[in-house]
Short mmCIF file of C-alpha atoms in Angstrom, two decimals:
data_model
loop_
_atom_site.label_atom_id
_atom_site.label_comp_id
_atom_site.label_asym_id
_atom_site.label_seq_id
_atom_site.Cartn_x
_atom_site.Cartn_y
_atom_site.Cartn_z
CA UNK A 1 0.87 10.27 -26.37
CA UNK A 2 -0.87 12.57 -23.81
CA UNK A 3 1.06 14.60 -21.29
CA UNK A 4 -0.64 12.49 -18.56
CA UNK A 5 0.81 9.37 -20.03
CA UNK A 6 4.30 10.48 -20.83
CA UNK A 7 4.98 11.60 -17.25
CA UNK A 8 4.15 8.01 -16.02
CA UNK A 9 6.25 6.33 -18.30
CA UNK A 10 9.69 4.96 -17.12
CA UNK A 11 12.49 3.70 -19.32
CA UNK A 12 11.63 0.33 -21.06
CA UNK A 13 12.55 -2.84 -19.18
CA UNK A 14 12.92 -6.08 -21.29
CA UNK A 15 10.03 -8.38 -20.53
CA UNK A 16 12.34 -10.97 -19.43
CA UNK A 17 13.60 -8.72 -16.55
CA UNK A 18 10.20 -7.55 -15.52
CA UNK A 19 9.18 -9.03 -12.14
CA UNK A 20 5.30 -8.97 -11.35
CA UNK A 21 4.32 -10.29 -7.87
CA UNK A 22 1.24 -12.45 -8.06
CA UNK A 23 -0.59 -14.68 -5.65
CA UNK A 24 1.55 -17.59 -6.91
CA UNK A 25 4.87 -15.89 -5.82
CA UNK A 26 3.53 -13.93 -2.68
CA UNK A 27 4.52 -16.84 -0.27
CA UNK A 28 8.10 -17.10 -1.62
CA UNK A 29 8.33 -13.37 -1.44
CA UNK A 30 7.17 -13.23 1.99
CA UNK A 31 9.51 -16.01 3.02
CA UNK A 32 12.53 -14.23 1.25
CA UNK A 33 11.64 -10.93 2.84
CA UNK A 34 11.54 -12.42 6.38
CA UNK A 35 14.83 -14.28 5.76
CA UNK A 36 16.49 -10.89 4.52
CA UNK A 37 15.34 -9.10 7.70
CA UNK A 38 16.72 -12.09 9.83
CA UNK A 39 20.11 -11.98 8.21
CA UNK A 40 20.48 -8.24 8.62
CA UNK A 41 19.52 -8.43 12.15
CA UNK A 42 21.43 -11.37 13.10
CA UNK A 43 18.40 -13.44 14.22
CA UNK A 44 14.72 -13.60 13.98
CA UNK A 45 13.18 -10.47 12.40
CA UNK A 46 11.69 -8.26 14.93
CA UNK A 47 11.35 -4.90 12.88
CA UNK A 48 8.13 -2.98 13.65
CA UNK A 49 5.84 -1.68 10.83
CA UNK A 50 6.94 1.93 11.40
CA UNK A 51 10.56 0.62 11.24
CA UNK A 52 9.91 -1.10 7.96
CA UNK A 53 8.11 1.87 6.56
CA UNK A 54 10.85 4.29 7.57
CA UNK A 55 13.51 1.90 6.08
CA UNK A 56 11.52 1.92 2.79
CA UNK A 57 10.99 5.67 2.75
CA UNK A 58 13.36 7.84 0.96
CA UNK A 59 14.16 5.54 -1.90
CA UNK A 60 12.60 3.74 -4.95
CA UNK A 61 11.03 0.47 -4.21
CA UNK A 62 13.60 -1.90 -5.71
CA UNK A 63 11.87 -5.33 -6.00
CA UNK A 64 9.05 -7.45 -4.82
CA UNK A 65 10.60 -8.01 -1.51
CA UNK A 66 10.50 -4.27 -0.75
CA UNK A 67 6.83 -3.98 -2.01
CA UNK A 68 5.78 -7.02 0.09
CA UNK A 69 7.32 -5.75 3.20
CA UNK A 70 5.78 -2.32 2.46
CA UNK A 71 2.38 -3.88 2.15
CA UNK A 72 2.73 -6.06 5.28
CA UNK A 73 3.64 -3.15 7.46
CA UNK A 74 0.95 -1.22 5.78
CA UNK A 75 -1.55 -3.55 6.89
CA UNK A 76 -0.14 -3.73 10.40
CA UNK A 77 -0.39 0.06 10.74
CA UNK A 78 -4.21 -0.14 9.73
CA UNK A 79 -4.80 -2.91 12.14
CA UNK A 80 -3.25 -0.80 14.92
CA UNK A 81 -5.41 2.17 13.84
CA UNK A 82 -2.07 4.20 13.23
CA UNK A 83 -3.24 6.94 10.96
CA UNK A 84 0.03 9.05 11.58
CA UNK A 85 1.97 5.97 10.58
CA UNK A 86 0.07 5.48 7.42
CA UNK A 87 0.42 9.11 6.49
CA UNK A 88 4.27 9.07 6.83
CA UNK A 89 4.37 7.02 3.68
CA UNK A 90 2.50 9.81 1.56
CA UNK A 91 3.88 12.88 -0.06
CA UNK A 92 2.51 16.19 0.97
CA UNK A 93 0.82 16.68 -2.56
CA UNK A 94 -0.72 13.18 -2.67
CA UNK A 95 -3.89 12.48 -4.68
CA UNK A 96 -6.14 9.82 -3.25
CA UNK A 97 -9.47 8.60 -4.52
CA UNK A 98 -12.06 6.38 -2.83
CA UNK A 99 -15.77 5.82 -2.85
CA UNK A 100 -15.70 6.12 0.94
CA UNK A 101 -14.20 9.51 0.67
CA UNK A 102 -17.01 10.53 -1.62
CA UNK A 103 -19.57 9.33 1.03
CA UNK A 104 -17.76 11.00 3.90
CA UNK A 105 -16.45 14.19 2.25
CA UNK A 106 -18.79 14.57 -0.78
CA UNK A 107 -15.82 14.07 -3.08
CA UNK A 108 -14.05 10.88 -4.22
CA UNK A 109 -10.87 12.76 -4.67
CA UNK A 110 -8.80 13.86 -1.52
CA UNK A 111 -5.87 16.08 -2.40
CA UNK A 112 -2.84 16.70 -0.09
CA UNK A 113 -1.58 14.91 2.95
CA UNK A 114 -3.34 17.12 5.47
CA UNK A 115 -6.74 16.69 3.68
CA UNK A 116 -6.02 12.80 3.54
CA UNK A 117 -5.31 12.83 7.41
CA UNK A 118 -8.64 14.40 8.10
CA UNK A 119 -10.35 11.96 5.96
CA UNK A 120 -8.81 9.03 7.33
CA UNK A 121 -9.50 10.16 10.81
CA UNK A 122 -13.16 10.59 9.88
CA UNK A 123 -13.39 7.19 8.02
CA UNK A 124 -11.89 5.27 11.06
CA UNK A 125 -14.00 7.20 13.56
CA UNK A 126 -16.94 5.66 11.66
CA UNK A 127 -15.65 2.08 12.47
CA UNK A 128 -16.14 0.25 15.57
CA UNK A 129 -13.93 -2.55 14.45
CA UNK A 130 -11.48 -2.73 11.67
CA UNK A 131 -9.01 -5.62 10.51
CA UNK A 132 -7.23 -5.98 7.19
CA UNK A 133 -5.83 -9.38 6.15
CA UNK A 134 -3.29 -9.40 3.18
CA UNK A 135 -4.23 -11.50 0.26
CA UNK A 136 -1.52 -10.76 -2.28
CA UNK A 137 0.41 -7.88 -3.88
CA UNK A 138 0.82 -7.17 -7.52
CA UNK A 139 3.81 -5.01 -8.54
CA UNK A 140 4.71 -3.36 -11.67
CA UNK A 141 8.39 -2.03 -11.29
CA UNK A 142 8.26 -0.20 -14.60
CA UNK A 143 5.58 2.33 -13.44
CA UNK A 144 6.44 1.98 -9.67
CA UNK A 145 2.86 0.81 -9.01
CA UNK A 146 1.73 -1.52 -6.26
CA UNK A 147 -1.69 -3.21 -5.88
CA UNK A 148 -2.46 -4.30 -2.27
CA UNK A 149 -5.22 -6.90 -2.31
CA UNK A 150 -6.58 -7.54 1.01
CA UNK A 151 -9.74 -8.73 2.96
CA UNK A 152 -11.10 -5.71 5.04
CA UNK A 153 -13.29 -6.80 8.01
CA UNK A 154 -15.10 -3.60 9.25
CA UNK A 155 -17.73 -3.98 11.85
CA UNK A 156 -18.10 -7.59 11.08
CA UNK A 157 -18.54 -7.15 7.45
CA UNK A 158 -15.89 -8.78 5.20
CA UNK A 159 -15.16 -7.35 1.79
CA UNK A 160 -12.32 -7.60 -0.67
CA UNK A 161 -10.36 -4.36 -1.09
CA UNK A 162 -7.58 -3.37 -3.12
CA UNK A 163 -5.36 -0.37 -2.50
CA UNK A 164 -3.68 0.99 -5.74
CA UNK A 165 -0.53 3.14 -4.94
CA UNK A 166 2.11 4.81 -7.10
CA UNK A 167 5.48 5.54 -5.61
CA UNK A 168 7.64 8.48 -6.47
CA UNK A 169 11.35 8.10 -7.07
CA UNK A 170 12.01 8.53 -3.19
CA UNK A 171 9.59 5.76 -2.21
CA UNK A 172 6.74 8.01 -1.16
CA UNK A 173 3.24 7.42 -2.36
CA UNK A 174 2.13 10.24 -4.77
CA UNK A 175 -1.15 8.63 -5.80
CA UNK A 176 -3.49 6.21 -4.27
CA UNK A 177 -6.90 4.63 -4.99
CA UNK A 178 -8.93 2.50 -2.77
CA UNK A 179 -11.30 -0.05 -4.45
CA UNK A 180 -13.84 -2.28 -2.67
CA UNK A 181 -15.50 -5.42 -3.98
CA UNK A 182 -18.41 -7.65 -2.96
CA UNK A 183 -18.94 -9.26 0.43
CA UNK A 184 -16.38 -11.97 1.23
CA UNK A 185 -17.32 -15.14 2.92
CA UNK A 186 -14.97 -16.56 5.55
#
């Protein structure tokens, strides 16, 4: 086993206890997440995306409800153009890869939160209109990895996107990768 592989391994979890969120369970997870927020607040859920992000920060993502809420609030932050809110979720030493980063900065790898902020500001500055729509999430609790699958509408062009993030033990993103697919019809 390589050193890279060994530092990503977590204690083994029996397959029967492992929960993976797929498109089939996303709807149920979203309903459960809303119900949980409503019970905690004593009424309809009204938590803003930054409140959800702050509530999730500082701890390991516990279950699919956590990661679904995290992804939903991540989408809302992007739709508002709130780069600072997005950056709150990342560690200072984050490593992020994207083909868009390569086109803008000359390197597909962006290292560090400050560099990531500069890159995101440049990338958003290139867009006249940006809107993300969550499709589904896929969660691997053993590795603390989340795949956010979404439709990105940028300047009228719709494409499927996937953001792969790995959380550290405190719930901060330590590694991320943006992947983009083919044109997506409405």
